[in-house]
Amino acid sequence: RSYPYERVYNTLKSTKKVTVIPVIKDEGFDGDRDFIQWDTVSMMSLLDVYIILAYYCDAEKNARYTNKITNQIFDNQYVLSKIQEISTYHSSALHWNLRELNESLPILIQKVKHSYAQISKKTNVKMHNEKGIDDFAKVLADNIKEFMDFSRAKAQKAQSREFSTIQPKEKLENLAKAKIVIKNYLGGQYFLTVDEVKIEQEKLYLIERKHSKTSLLPSQSDIKDGLLKMILYTNLKYAKLHGSIKIPAPILLLTSPKIKYEINSNDNLEAFEFFCSAHQLNTWQKNFLKTLFNEAQVNKFIVTLRQG
């Protein structure tokens, strides 16, 4: 599950994009249990990504815990059959995703229960109570609106947890973390947190921060994770702050203690060359930064590199 947004980002240039998401992932009684969220479906639909809802059919016992599993494996034949189906599917990703939600999800719930019972027996690991799966299935069976509400409640809780926790590396220079709720025409609501916000007259700067303590640049995976947020923020029609309409201005802020001079994607070529020379960037780093700045200019957001 590390950097799932990066993997989605890497496929966006393709004609047909597919992502495989487990309906439920149970790590065992000593671990977490996660459920598919409506807003994930909605976000993927917005990005024109076809979702294959899948389930794990095999796993190994985690040697460090009594009741925890690891190395979970999808039912490969099921996933392959869905990929084949998508390859000849002519409607939109939105249409496919909603169909999967309505038709495949209830059947998959039963497969999940059976599969985890088999994994539990094989590994001698106690899983979470099946009542949680049954409750989840009941919400689905009632109607899709309840499912959306159920998922949003979970997303809001996750947002509140992140909002109340500032990681040690996140030294915020403007306002503290802010909650943002993005609504789209598909009915999806994304409850996210913005690392920093800054207000200048009619502009509301939405700042996604990526930091590296040891390298000049954050990892490519971190940066791509931030770029997927930029896709959302650059497509906002408007923003409201305490009822006041603002113009959203997205910024991807990359920080490191190794950065000596600040630069952003709107600076001229001379400033770019000076930055590269002063920090002794190798050819790969220079080309990567040039590509990143070009992406920012084309899509109308700002990338800023600053000491932090």
Short mmCIF file of C-alpha atoms in Angstrom, two decimals:
data_model
loop_
_atom_site.label_atom_id
_atom_site.label_comp_id
_atom_site.label_asym_id
_atom_site.label_seq_id
_atom_site.Cartn_x
_atom_site.Cartn_y
_atom_site.Cartn_z
CA ARG A 1 0.00 0.00 0.00
CA SER A 2 3.03 2.27 -0.04
CA TYR A 3 2.56 5.19 -2.45
CA PRO A 4 -0.64 4.00 -4.16
CA TYR A 5 -1.11 7.49 -5.63
CA GLU A 6 2.29 7.28 -7.31
CA ARG A 7 1.25 4.07 -9.06
CA VAL A 8 -1.98 5.68 -10.25
CA TYR A 9 -0.05 8.77 -11.40
CA ASN A 10 2.32 6.59 -13.44
CA THR A 11 -0.58 5.20 -15.50
CA LEU A 12 -2.39 8.48 -16.25
CA LYS A 13 -0.77 8.89 -19.67
CA SER A 14 -2.17 5.51 -20.79
CA THR A 15 -5.31 5.22 -22.89
CA LYS A 16 -6.92 2.85 -20.41
CA LYS A 17 -5.97 3.00 -16.74
CA VAL A 18 -6.71 0.19 -14.29
CA THR A 19 -6.13 -0.08 -10.55
CA VAL A 20 -6.77 -3.14 -8.38
CA ILE A 21 -8.22 -2.38 -4.94
CA PRO A 22 -9.08 -4.94 -2.25
CA VAL A 23 -12.69 -4.75 -1.05
CA ILE A 24 -11.43 -5.53 2.45
CA LYS A 25 -7.91 -6.01 3.73
CA ASP A 26 -7.70 -7.77 7.08
CA GLU A 27 -4.18 -8.06 8.50
CA GLY A 28 -5.37 -10.25 11.38
CA PHE A 29 -6.57 -9.49 14.91
CA ASP A 30 -3.25 -7.83 15.85
CA GLY A 31 -3.28 -5.67 12.71
CA ASP A 32 -5.61 -3.31 10.84
CA ARG A 33 -8.71 -4.02 8.80
CA ASP A 34 -9.53 -1.61 5.97
CA PHE A 35 -12.67 -1.35 3.81
CA ILE A 36 -13.04 0.07 0.30
CA GLN A 37 -14.12 3.72 0.47
CA TRP A 38 -16.67 5.41 -1.78
CA ASP A 39 -14.44 8.45 -2.17
CA THR A 40 -11.63 6.28 -3.54
CA VAL A 41 -14.06 5.01 -6.19
CA SER A 42 -15.16 8.57 -6.89
CA MET A 43 -11.60 9.91 -7.15
CA MET A 44 -10.58 7.14 -9.56
CA SER A 45 -13.71 7.78 -11.63
CA LEU A 46 -12.80 11.45 -11.80
CA LEU A 47 -9.32 10.50 -13.09
CA ASP A 48 -10.84 8.05 -15.61
CA VAL A 49 -9.28 5.03 -13.88
CA TYR A 50 -11.07 1.66 -14.08
CA ILE A 51 -11.25 -0.09 -10.72
CA ILE A 52 -11.01 -3.84 -10.30
CA LEU A 53 -12.51 -4.69 -6.92
CA ALA A 54 -10.64 -7.76 -5.72
CA TYR A 55 -10.00 -9.98 -2.70
CA TYR A 56 -7.06 -11.77 -1.18
CA CYS A 57 -7.05 -15.55 -1.41
CA ASP A 58 -3.74 -16.45 0.23
CA ALA A 59 -1.29 -15.13 2.83
CA GLU A 60 1.47 -16.11 5.24
CA LYS A 61 1.69 -15.82 9.01
CA ASN A 62 3.64 -12.79 10.21
CA ALA A 63 6.53 -14.18 12.24
CA ARG A 64 6.61 -11.16 14.58
CA TYR A 65 2.97 -11.31 15.71
CA THR A 66 0.71 -14.03 17.07
CA ASN A 67 -2.36 -12.95 15.12
CA LYS A 68 -1.19 -11.12 12.04
CA ILE A 69 -0.70 -12.13 8.41
CA THR A 70 1.55 -10.77 5.67
CA ASN A 71 2.31 -11.21 1.94
CA GLN A 72 -1.37 -11.27 1.00
CA ILE A 73 -2.04 -12.37 -2.59
CA PHE A 74 -4.99 -11.47 -4.80
CA ASP A 75 -7.03 -14.13 -6.56
CA ASN A 76 -4.97 -13.85 -9.74
CA GLN A 77 -7.40 -15.59 -12.08
CA TYR A 78 -10.23 -13.31 -10.95
CA VAL A 79 -8.13 -10.17 -11.52
CA LEU A 80 -7.00 -11.39 -14.96
CA SER A 81 -10.60 -12.10 -15.98
CA LYS A 82 -11.56 -8.54 -15.02
CA ILE A 83 -8.62 -7.06 -16.95
CA GLN A 84 -9.76 -9.01 -19.99
CA GLU A 85 -13.30 -7.71 -19.53
CA ILE A 86 -12.10 -4.09 -19.26
CA SER A 87 -9.98 -4.48 -22.41
CA THR A 88 -13.19 -4.90 -24.47
CA TYR A 89 -15.35 -2.54 -22.39
CA HIS A 90 -16.41 0.58 -24.32
CA SER A 91 -18.15 2.72 -21.69
CA SER A 92 -16.45 5.15 -19.33
CA ALA A 93 -14.50 4.31 -16.19
CA LEU A 94 -17.28 5.98 -14.19
CA HIS A 95 -19.88 3.65 -15.70
CA TRP A 96 -17.70 0.58 -15.05
CA ASN A 97 -16.88 1.60 -11.47
CA LEU A 98 -20.50 2.21 -10.50
CA ARG A 99 -21.50 -1.10 -12.09
CA GLU A 100 -18.80 -2.92 -10.16
CA LEU A 101 -19.98 -1.23 -6.98
CA ASN A 102 -23.58 -2.30 -7.52
CA GLU A 103 -23.13 -5.75 -9.05
CA SER A 104 -19.76 -7.22 -8.06
CA LEU A 105 -19.27 -5.84 -4.56
CA PRO A 106 -22.07 -7.79 -2.79
CA ILE A 107 -20.76 -11.07 -4.29
CA LEU A 108 -17.16 -10.21 -3.40
CA ILE A 109 -18.10 -9.64 0.24
CA GLN A 110 -19.00 -13.33 0.55
CA LYS A 111 -15.77 -14.32 -1.21
CA VAL A 112 -13.83 -12.20 1.28
CA LYS A 113 -15.46 -13.90 4.26
CA HIS A 114 -14.80 -17.37 2.87
CA SER A 115 -11.25 -16.53 1.84
CA TYR A 116 -10.20 -15.06 5.20
CA ALA A 117 -11.75 -18.05 6.99
CA GLN A 118 -9.53 -20.32 4.87
CA ILE A 119 -6.45 -18.13 5.46
CA SER A 120 -7.16 -18.14 9.21
CA LYS A 121 -7.36 -21.93 9.22
CA LYS A 122 -4.19 -22.33 7.15
CA THR A 123 -2.05 -19.87 9.15
CA ASN A 124 -3.64 -20.44 12.57
CA VAL A 125 -4.11 -16.67 12.86
CA LYS A 126 -7.19 -15.13 14.45
CA MET A 127 -8.85 -12.58 12.15
CA HIS A 128 -11.21 -9.72 13.03
CA ASN A 129 -14.82 -10.56 13.87
CA GLU A 130 -16.93 -11.29 10.79
CA LYS A 131 -19.67 -9.04 12.20
CA GLY A 132 -17.73 -6.02 10.88
CA ILE A 133 -17.87 -7.49 7.37
CA ASP A 134 -21.57 -8.30 7.79
CA ASP A 135 -22.27 -4.73 8.94
CA PHE A 136 -20.37 -3.39 5.94
CA ALA A 137 -22.33 -5.72 3.62
CA LYS A 138 -25.63 -4.54 5.14
CA VAL A 139 -24.75 -0.92 4.44
CA LEU A 140 -24.05 -1.87 0.83
CA ALA A 141 -27.29 -3.81 0.51
CA ASP A 142 -29.43 -0.93 1.78
CA ASN A 143 -28.51 1.44 -1.03
CA ILE A 144 -25.59 3.21 -2.57
CA LYS A 145 -26.36 6.49 -0.82
CA GLU A 146 -25.94 4.89 2.59
CA PHE A 147 -22.70 3.37 1.40
CA MET A 148 -21.50 6.82 0.36
CA ASP A 149 -22.48 8.29 3.73
CA PHE A 150 -20.85 5.37 5.58
CA SER A 151 -17.60 5.81 3.66
CA ARG A 152 -17.57 9.57 4.10
CA ALA A 153 -17.92 9.17 7.86
CA LYS A 154 -14.82 6.94 7.83
CA ALA A 155 -12.98 9.41 5.58
CA GLN A 156 -13.85 12.26 7.94
CA LYS A 157 -12.44 10.30 10.90
CA ALA A 158 -9.24 9.64 8.95
CA GLN A 159 -9.05 13.33 8.07
CA SER A 160 -9.47 14.31 11.73
CA ARG A 161 -6.70 11.91 12.79
CA GLU A 162 -4.27 13.39 10.25
CA PHE A 163 -5.36 16.94 11.04
CA SER A 164 -4.57 16.49 14.76
CA THR A 165 -1.13 14.97 14.12
CA ILE A 166 1.72 17.05 12.76
CA GLN A 167 4.73 14.89 11.98
CA PRO A 168 8.08 16.09 13.44
CA LYS A 169 9.44 16.78 9.92
CA GLU A 170 6.52 19.05 9.09
CA LYS A 171 7.67 22.46 10.22
CA LEU A 172 4.81 24.64 9.03
CA GLU A 173 5.64 28.20 8.15
CA ASN A 174 2.20 29.62 7.42
CA LEU A 175 -1.11 28.53 8.93
CA ALA A 176 -1.24 25.06 10.45
CA LYS A 177 -2.77 22.10 8.67
CA ALA A 178 -6.19 22.88 7.24
CA LYS A 179 -9.11 20.62 6.43
CA ILE A 180 -10.46 20.74 2.90
CA VAL A 181 -13.60 19.09 1.56
CA ILE A 182 -13.63 18.74 -2.22
CA LYS A 183 -17.01 18.08 -3.85
CA ASN A 184 -17.41 16.89 -7.42
CA TYR A 185 -20.23 16.30 -9.85
CA LEU A 186 -20.04 12.52 -9.32
CA GLY A 187 -21.32 12.88 -5.78
CA GLY A 188 -17.92 12.23 -4.26
CA GLN A 189 -16.61 14.17 -1.32
CA TYR A 190 -12.92 14.04 -0.52
CA PHE A 191 -12.02 14.84 3.06
CA LEU A 192 -8.36 15.80 2.81
CA THR A 193 -5.83 17.79 4.75
CA VAL A 194 -3.66 20.50 3.25
CA ASP A 195 -0.18 20.74 4.76
CA GLU A 196 -0.21 24.54 4.73
CA VAL A 197 -2.52 27.31 3.61
CA LYS A 198 -1.71 30.93 2.92
CA ILE A 199 -4.19 33.71 2.18
CA GLU A 200 -3.32 36.70 0.02
CA GLN A 201 -6.34 38.90 -0.78
CA GLU A 202 -8.55 36.84 -3.14
CA LYS A 203 -6.09 33.94 -3.46
CA LEU A 204 -6.05 30.86 -1.26
CA TYR A 205 -2.75 29.01 -1.57
CA LEU A 206 -3.13 25.25 -1.03
CA ILE A 207 0.34 23.98 -0.20
CA GLU A 208 1.29 20.31 -0.36
CA ARG A 209 4.67 19.84 1.30
CA LYS A 210 7.20 17.07 0.66
CA HIS A 211 10.37 17.04 2.75
CA SER A 212 13.70 15.24 2.73
CA LYS A 213 16.08 15.33 5.67
CA THR A 214 19.04 13.73 3.89
CA SER A 215 18.71 14.46 0.16
CA LEU A 216 18.47 17.66 -1.84
CA LEU A 217 15.13 16.55 -3.29
CA PRO A 218 12.37 14.43 -1.76
CA SER A 219 11.97 11.00 -3.35
CA GLN A 220 10.33 10.69 -6.74
CA SER A 221 7.57 8.63 -5.08
CA ASP A 222 6.87 11.45 -2.60
CA ILE A 223 6.79 14.04 -5.38
CA LYS A 224 4.39 11.99 -7.54
CA ASP A 225 2.15 11.51 -4.52
CA GLY A 226 2.02 15.30 -4.24
CA LEU A 227 1.38 15.69 -7.98
CA LEU A 228 -1.83 13.66 -7.75
CA LYS A 229 -3.06 16.19 -5.18
CA MET A 230 -2.11 18.94 -7.64
CA ILE A 231 -4.42 17.32 -10.22
CA LEU A 232 -7.31 17.77 -7.81
CA TYR A 233 -6.38 21.27 -6.69
CA THR A 234 -5.75 22.64 -10.20
CA ASN A 235 -9.24 21.49 -11.25
CA LEU A 236 -11.08 23.28 -8.45
CA LYS A 237 -13.63 25.70 -9.87
CA TYR A 238 -13.47 27.87 -6.75
CA ALA A 239 -12.80 27.64 -3.03
CA LYS A 240 -14.74 28.93 -0.05
CA LEU A 241 -13.16 30.04 3.19
CA HIS A 242 -15.71 30.86 5.92
CA GLY A 243 -18.25 31.51 3.17
CA SER A 244 -15.97 33.86 1.24
CA ILE A 245 -15.14 32.89 -2.37
CA LYS A 246 -11.41 32.51 -3.05
CA ILE A 247 -9.27 31.61 -6.07
CA PRO A 248 -7.43 28.37 -5.31
CA ALA A 249 -3.69 28.50 -6.03
CA PRO A 250 -1.96 25.11 -5.61
CA ILE A 251 1.69 24.86 -4.62
CA LEU A 252 3.88 21.77 -4.36
CA LEU A 253 6.54 22.77 -1.82
CA LEU A 254 9.73 20.68 -1.73
CA THR A 255 12.00 21.29 1.25
CA SER A 256 15.36 20.06 2.46
CA PRO A 257 18.06 21.41 4.79
CA LYS A 258 20.48 20.95 1.88
CA ILE A 259 18.77 23.60 -0.27
CA LYS A 260 20.76 26.86 -0.16
CA TYR A 261 18.70 29.05 -2.50
CA GLU A 262 14.95 29.19 -3.14
CA ILE A 263 13.57 28.65 -6.63
CA ASN A 264 10.16 28.05 -8.14
CA SER A 265 8.79 26.81 -11.45
CA ASN A 266 7.94 30.35 -12.62
CA ASP A 267 11.55 31.58 -12.38
CA ASN A 268 13.51 32.21 -15.56
CA LEU A 269 16.12 29.94 -17.18
CA GLU A 270 19.00 31.92 -15.72
CA ALA A 271 17.72 31.35 -12.17
CA PHE A 272 17.20 27.65 -12.96
CA GLU A 273 20.76 27.24 -14.26
CA PHE A 274 22.17 29.08 -11.23
CA PHE A 275 20.22 26.82 -8.85
CA CYS A 276 21.43 23.67 -10.63
CA SER A 277 25.03 24.86 -10.61
CA ALA A 278 25.00 26.05 -6.98
CA HIS A 279 23.64 22.69 -5.81
CA GLN A 280 25.79 20.61 -8.19
CA LEU A 281 22.82 18.76 -9.64
CA ASN A 282 23.71 15.77 -11.77
CA THR A 283 22.19 15.31 -15.25
CA TRP A 284 19.33 13.10 -14.00
CA GLN A 285 18.37 15.54 -11.21
CA LYS A 286 18.52 18.52 -13.57
CA ASN A 287 16.33 16.80 -16.19
CA PHE A 288 13.88 15.63 -13.54
CA LEU A 289 13.56 19.15 -12.13
CA LYS A 290 13.14 20.62 -15.61
CA THR A 291 10.36 18.12 -16.38
CA LEU A 292 8.68 18.83 -13.04
CA PHE A 293 8.79 22.61 -13.62
CA ASN A 294 7.38 22.16 -17.13
CA GLU A 295 4.52 20.08 -15.76
CA ALA A 296 3.75 22.82 -13.25
CA GLN A 297 3.76 25.55 -15.92
CA VAL A 298 1.50 23.61 -18.30
CA ASN A 299 -0.99 22.70 -15.55
CA LYS A 300 -0.91 26.07 -13.77
CA PHE A 301 0.41 25.20 -10.33
CA ILE A 302 3.70 26.19 -8.69
CA VAL A 303 6.58 24.01 -7.57
CA THR A 304 8.79 25.72 -4.99
CA LEU A 305 12.12 24.44 -3.63
CA ARG A 306 13.14 25.95 -0.33
CA GLN A 307 15.36 25.26 2.65
CA GLY A 308 13.40 23.55 5.44
#
